[in-house]
Amino acid sequence: MRHTHKLIFASALALANVPVMAATCIPGGAADSPTLLCNATSSGNINDKRNNLSVTIESDAEIIRANGRPVQLEGSNQSVNNQGLIESGNDDAIRGKGANLTIDNSGTIRGGDRGIRLQDDADNFTLINRESGKIFAENQAVRLDNDAELENAHITNYGLIQSTDGRAIQSRGAGGTVINHGTLRGGEEVIEARENFTLENRGTVALNGLSWDADTKTWTNAGATDDEDGVQFASGTADNYGVILGTDDGIDIDEGRVHNHATGVIVSTGSASDPLNGGSGIDVDALFEPTQGEVRDAGPLTIVNEGYIEGVRAIGMDEASTSEITIENSGTLNGRSGTAIQFAPNQGNSSLLLTGNSEIIGDVIFGAGDDNLIIEGLTSGMLSTGFFDGGQGNNSVFFNDFSLSNILSFDITDTLIYMSFGIASNELFSGQFKNFSSWTFGNDGTFSTAQLASQLNPVPLPAALPLFAFGLFGLWAGRARLLG
């Protein structure tokens, strides 16, 4: 009997030391539409090549691997509905290699390397990250590799997508779309994409450590990585209704269109002590660099600002840029270096329209093209706290709402022309200009600088006007300090 007890005890001890195996996900469905249901707190990893596979990870389920990849999917038309936890200690949490993969996440996806990574033929990828959804990674939280096939990704975020050291979203194929209602954060460029990219941001896109206070219209940098963009892409469109923050550029783009809507904020927090490299709210590159095709000179770009854009320059261009730039401003452009808009020396024919509540804090310096400055429907008062420099070329100013009779003062000192206007509502508009050769006033026609000077003969400065103009400038300067 004594030996029997010893045997039973030894057997029980041996069983106690046997590792508990993870429960496998429950298979189901039909041959042409298979399913996997994961509902165990320790579900086994998934490695599946079947087409049309549907995977559901329930809210209490966990697919965790300290080493290796928890979920690998290589079939086409597969889908993952994650309500639980998918986590890898040192690898991608989910890797997909087939076309038309859809991931619907309301749980947590955490990668020791990447959170979600797409490779090979994984074009037409769709990700919906719900309000409760969280996607974390040490490197890219969501990455589409460089393969030419990885086109037309569509990512919609309502929750949090965050990388510790890398990008929140890196889409290297053409035709990607990101619609953000939540928060995207990264340790380097928060979003990086290539050609034919579409961004709609209604939430926050910001480097780790950057924040924006909407009440005071000020930003805070609590240790964000230097010299990194908020958004960088080659071509396409960006519509911003939310907040985009970078330590280099807010948005870095080659060609296309950027529309910063009335609620939109785009800020570069770079240092004004380095005006050449400190970063722009929007920066325009000289070259178009696609994933597919040859690198070439960048094409035209349109920037529409109805909100707030700030940087060492609010809008700046690489020194080698030659493309045509069209800017429409009815919001605020704040250049902390004293220059709000800096075109490149050899910039192509470009134009700037000031309308509505346009406020420009700093100078506007055009390039070598035949450039147009257009003032129409302006309600804000002073045209700029600085001056407008047309640069080289045959440059024109259009005062579409003013006639010669609205001019209150006109003065030429060396190459600088000062003009102020009064209209029926007794509002005052004033500006300083140089290197413009053509001046158009409403229905009065177009004049050269010499013709304009002879028409005005010159108009004397009213005694009370300097004090009024100085008061306006003081209000602008105070606003500049507040917004900076």
JSON list of N, CA, C and O in Angstrom, two decimals, residues 26-37 48-56 76-79:
[
{"chain": "A", "resi": 26, "resn": "ILE", "atom": "N", "xyz": [-12.46, 27.42, -32.80]},
{"chain": "A", "resi": 26, "resn": "ILE", "atom": "CA", "xyz": [-13.44, 26.44, -33.25]},
{"chain": "A", "resi": 26, "resn": "ILE", "atom": "C", "xyz": [-13.74, 26.62, -34.72]},
{"chain": "A", "resi": 26, "resn": "ILE", "atom": "O", "xyz": [-14.19, 27.70, -35.15]},
{"chain": "A", "resi": 27, "resn": "PRO", "atom": "N", "xyz": [-13.48, 25.61, -35.54]},
{"chain": "A", "resi": 27, "resn": "PRO", "atom": "CA", "xyz": [-13.76, 25.72, -36.97]},
{"chain": "A", "resi": 27, "resn": "PRO", "atom": "C", "xyz": [-15.25, 25.56, -37.25]},
{"chain": "A", "resi": 27, "resn": "PRO", "atom": "O", "xyz": [-15.98, 24.94, -36.50]},
{"chain": "A", "resi": 28, "resn": "GLY", "atom": "N", "xyz": [-15.68, 26.16, -38.35]},
{"chain": "A", "resi": 28, "resn": "GLY", "atom": "CA", "xyz": [-17.08, 26.02, -38.76]},
{"chain": "A", "resi": 28, "resn": "GLY", "atom": "C", "xyz": [-17.26, 26.51, -40.17]},
{"chain": "A", "resi": 28, "resn": "GLY", "atom": "O", "xyz": [-16.31, 26.64, -40.94]},
{"chain": "A", "resi": 29, "resn": "GLY", "atom": "N", "xyz": [-18.50, 26.78, -40.54]},
{"chain": "A", "resi": 29, "resn": "GLY", "atom": "CA", "xyz": [-18.80, 27.25, -41.87]},
{"chain": "A", "resi": 29, "resn": "GLY", "atom": "C", "xyz": [-18.79, 26.15, -42.90]},
{"chain": "A", "resi": 29, "resn": "GLY", "atom": "O", "xyz": [-18.80, 24.96, -42.57]},
{"chain": "A", "resi": 30, "resn": "ALA", "atom": "N", "xyz": [-18.75, 26.53, -44.16]},
{"chain": "A", "resi": 30, "resn": "ALA", "atom": "CA", "xyz": [-18.74, 25.58, -45.27]},
{"chain": "A", "resi": 30, "resn": "ALA", "atom": "C", "xyz": [-17.37, 25.58, -45.92]},
{"chain": "A", "resi": 30, "resn": "ALA", "atom": "O", "xyz": [-16.50, 26.40, -45.60]},
{"chain": "A", "resi": 31, "resn": "ALA", "atom": "N", "xyz": [-17.17, 24.65, -46.84]},
{"chain": "A", "resi": 31, "resn": "ALA", "atom": "CA", "xyz": [-15.88, 24.52, -47.49]},
{"chain": "A", "resi": 31, "resn": "ALA", "atom": "C", "xyz": [-15.49, 25.79, -48.25]},
{"chain": "A", "resi": 31, "resn": "ALA", "atom": "O", "xyz": [-14.32, 26.17, -48.30]},
{"chain": "A", "resi": 32, "resn": "ASP", "atom": "N", "xyz": [-16.48, 26.45, -48.86]},
{"chain": "A", "resi": 32, "resn": "ASP", "atom": "CA", "xyz": [-16.19, 27.65, -49.62]},
{"chain": "A", "resi": 32, "resn": "ASP", "atom": "C", "xyz": [-16.32, 28.94, -48.80]},
{"chain": "A", "resi": 32, "resn": "ASP", "atom": "O", "xyz": [-16.06, 30.03, -49.31]},
{"chain": "A", "resi": 33, "resn": "SER", "atom": "N", "xyz": [-16.72, 28.84, -47.52]},
{"chain": "A", "resi": 33, "resn": "SER", "atom": "CA", "xyz": [-16.80, 30.00, -46.63]},
{"chain": "A", "resi": 33, "resn": "SER", "atom": "C", "xyz": [-16.53, 29.55, -45.20]},
{"chain": "A", "resi": 33, "resn": "SER", "atom": "O", "xyz": [-17.41, 29.58, -44.34]},
{"chain": "A", "resi": 34, "resn": "PRO", "atom": "N", "xyz": [-15.29, 29.13, -44.92]},
{"chain": "A", "resi": 34, "resn": "PRO", "atom": "CA", "xyz": [-14.95, 28.60, -43.59]},
{"chain": "A", "resi": 34, "resn": "PRO", "atom": "C", "xyz": [-14.93, 29.70, -42.53]},
{"chain": "A", "resi": 34, "resn": "PRO", "atom": "O", "xyz": [-14.77, 30.88, -42.83]},
{"chain": "A", "resi": 35, "resn": "THR", "atom": "N", "xyz": [-15.09, 29.31, -41.27]},
{"chain": "A", "resi": 35, "resn": "THR", "atom": "CA", "xyz": [-15.06, 30.23, -40.14]},
{"chain": "A", "resi": 35, "resn": "THR", "atom": "C", "xyz": [-14.17, 29.69, -39.04]},
{"chain": "A", "resi": 35, "resn": "THR", "atom": "O", "xyz": [-13.96, 28.48, -38.93]},
{"chain": "A", "resi": 36, "resn": "LEU", "atom": "N", "xyz": [-13.67, 30.60, -38.23]},
{"chain": "A", "resi": 36, "resn": "LEU", "atom": "CA", "xyz": [-12.97, 30.25, -36.99]},
{"chain": "A", "resi": 36, "resn": "LEU", "atom": "C", "xyz": [-13.52, 31.14, -35.89]},
{"chain": "A", "resi": 36, "resn": "LEU", "atom": "O", "xyz": [-13.57, 32.37, -36.04]},
{"chain": "A", "resi": 37, "resn": "LEU", "atom": "N", "xyz": [-13.94, 30.52, -34.78]},
{"chain": "A", "resi": 37, "resn": "LEU", "atom": "CA", "xyz": [-14.44, 31.26, -33.63]},
{"chain": "A", "resi": 37, "resn": "LEU", "atom": "C", "xyz": [-13.49, 31.05, -32.46]},
{"chain": "A", "resi": 37, "resn": "LEU", "atom": "O", "xyz": [-13.29, 29.93, -31.99]},
{"chain": "A", "resi": 48, "resn": "ASP", "atom": "N", "xyz": [-3.53, 30.48, -41.59]},
{"chain": "A", "resi": 48, "resn": "ASP", "atom": "CA", "xyz": [-4.57, 29.92, -42.45]},
{"chain": "A", "resi": 48, "resn": "ASP", "atom": "C", "xyz": [-4.48, 30.52, -43.86]},
{"chain": "A", "resi": 48, "resn": "ASP", "atom": "O", "xyz": [-4.37, 31.75, -44.02]},
{"chain": "A", "resi": 49, "resn": "LYS", "atom": "N", "xyz": [-4.54, 29.65, -44.89]},
{"chain": "A", "resi": 49, "resn": "LYS", "atom": "CA", "xyz": [-4.44, 30.08, -46.28]},
{"chain": "A", "resi": 49, "resn": "LYS", "atom": "C", "xyz": [-5.77, 29.93, -47.02]},
{"chain": "A", "resi": 49, "resn": "LYS", "atom": "O", "xyz": [-5.83, 30.15, -48.23]},
{"chain": "A", "resi": 50, "resn": "ARG", "atom": "N", "xyz": [-6.83, 29.57, -46.34]},
{"chain": "A", "resi": 50, "resn": "ARG", "atom": "CA", "xyz": [-8.10, 29.32, -47.02]},
{"chain": "A", "resi": 50, "resn": "ARG", "atom": "C", "xyz": [-8.75, 30.62, -47.47]},
{"chain": "A", "resi": 50, "resn": "ARG", "atom": "O", "xyz": [-8.81, 31.59, -46.72]},
{"chain": "A", "resi": 51, "resn": "ASN", "atom": "N", "xyz": [-9.25, 30.63, -48.70]},
{"chain": "A", "resi": 51, "resn": "ASN", "atom": "CA", "xyz": [-9.97, 31.80, -49.21]},
{"chain": "A", "resi": 51, "resn": "ASN", "atom": "C", "xyz": [-11.31, 31.95, -48.49]},
{"chain": "A", "resi": 51, "resn": "ASN", "atom": "O", "xyz": [-11.89, 30.97, -48.02]},
{"chain": "A", "resi": 52, "resn": "ASN", "atom": "N", "xyz": [-11.78, 33.17, -48.39]},
{"chain": "A", "resi": 52, "resn": "ASN", "atom": "CA", "xyz": [-13.11, 33.48, -47.83]},
{"chain": "A", "resi": 52, "resn": "ASN", "atom": "C", "xyz": [-13.24, 33.12, -46.34]},
{"chain": "A", "resi": 52, "resn": "ASN", "atom": "O", "xyz": [-14.35, 32.98, -45.84]},
{"chain": "A", "resi": 53, "resn": "LEU", "atom": "N", "xyz": [-12.12, 33.01, -45.65]},
{"chain": "A", "resi": 53, "resn": "LEU", "atom": "CA", "xyz": [-12.14, 32.67, -44.23]},
{"chain": "A", "resi": 53, "resn": "LEU", "atom": "C", "xyz": [-12.63, 33.86, -43.41]},
{"chain": "A", "resi": 53, "resn": "LEU", "atom": "O", "xyz": [-12.21, 35.00, -43.61]},
{"chain": "A", "resi": 54, "resn": "SER", "atom": "N", "xyz": [-13.51, 33.58, -42.44]},
{"chain": "A", "resi": 54, "resn": "SER", "atom": "CA", "xyz": [-13.99, 34.59, -41.51]},
{"chain": "A", "resi": 54, "resn": "SER", "atom": "C", "xyz": [-13.57, 34.20, -40.10]},
{"chain": "A", "resi": 54, "resn": "SER", "atom": "O", "xyz": [-13.92, 33.13, -39.61]},
{"chain": "A", "resi": 55, "resn": "VAL", "atom": "N", "xyz": [-12.79, 35.09, -39.44]},
{"chain": "A", "resi": 55, "resn": "VAL", "atom": "CA", "xyz": [-12.27, 34.82, -38.09]},
{"chain": "A", "resi": 55, "resn": "VAL", "atom": "C", "xyz": [-12.93, 35.79, -37.11]},
{"chain": "A", "resi": 55, "resn": "VAL", "atom": "O", "xyz": [-12.96, 37.00, -37.34]},
{"chain": "A", "resi": 56, "resn": "THR", "atom": "N", "xyz": [-13.43, 35.26, -36.00]},
{"chain": "A", "resi": 56, "resn": "THR", "atom": "CA", "xyz": [-14.01, 36.09, -34.93]},
{"chain": "A", "resi": 56, "resn": "THR", "atom": "C", "xyz": [-13.28, 35.80, -33.63]},
{"chain": "A", "resi": 56, "resn": "THR", "atom": "O", "xyz": [-13.19, 34.65, -33.20]},
{"chain": "A", "resi": 76, "resn": "SER", "atom": "N", "xyz": [-7.27, 34.82, -49.98]},
{"chain": "A", "resi": 76, "resn": "SER", "atom": "CA", "xyz": [-7.95, 36.03, -50.45]},
{"chain": "A", "resi": 76, "resn": "SER", "atom": "C", "xyz": [-9.33, 36.13, -49.82]},
{"chain": "A", "resi": 76, "resn": "SER", "atom": "O", "xyz": [-9.91, 35.14, -49.38]},
{"chain": "A", "resi": 77, "resn": "ASN", "atom": "N", "xyz": [-9.85, 37.35, -49.75]},
{"chain": "A", "resi": 77, "resn": "ASN", "atom": "CA", "xyz": [-11.19, 37.63, -49.23]},
{"chain": "A", "resi": 77, "resn": "ASN", "atom": "C", "xyz": [-11.38, 37.10, -47.81]},
{"chain": "A", "resi": 77, "resn": "ASN", "atom": "O", "xyz": [-12.45, 36.61, -47.45]},
{"chain": "A", "resi": 78, "resn": "GLN", "atom": "N", "xyz": [-10.34, 37.25, -46.99]},
{"chain": "A", "resi": 78, "resn": "GLN", "atom": "CA", "xyz": [-10.44, 36.84, -45.59]},
{"chain": "A", "resi": 78, "resn": "GLN", "atom": "C", "xyz": [-10.86, 38.04, -44.73]},
{"chain": "A", "resi": 78, "resn": "GLN", "atom": "O", "xyz": [-10.71, 39.20, -45.13]},
{"chain": "A", "resi": 79, "resn": "SER", "atom": "N", "xyz": [-11.40, 37.75, -43.54]},
{"chain": "A", "resi": 79, "resn": "SER", "atom": "CA", "xyz": [-11.81, 38.83, -42.64]},
{"chain": "A", "resi": 79, "resn": "SER", "atom": "C", "xyz": [-11.52, 38.44, -41.20]},
{"chain": "A", "resi": 79, "resn": "SER", "atom": "O", "xyz": [-11.56, 37.26, -40.83]}
]
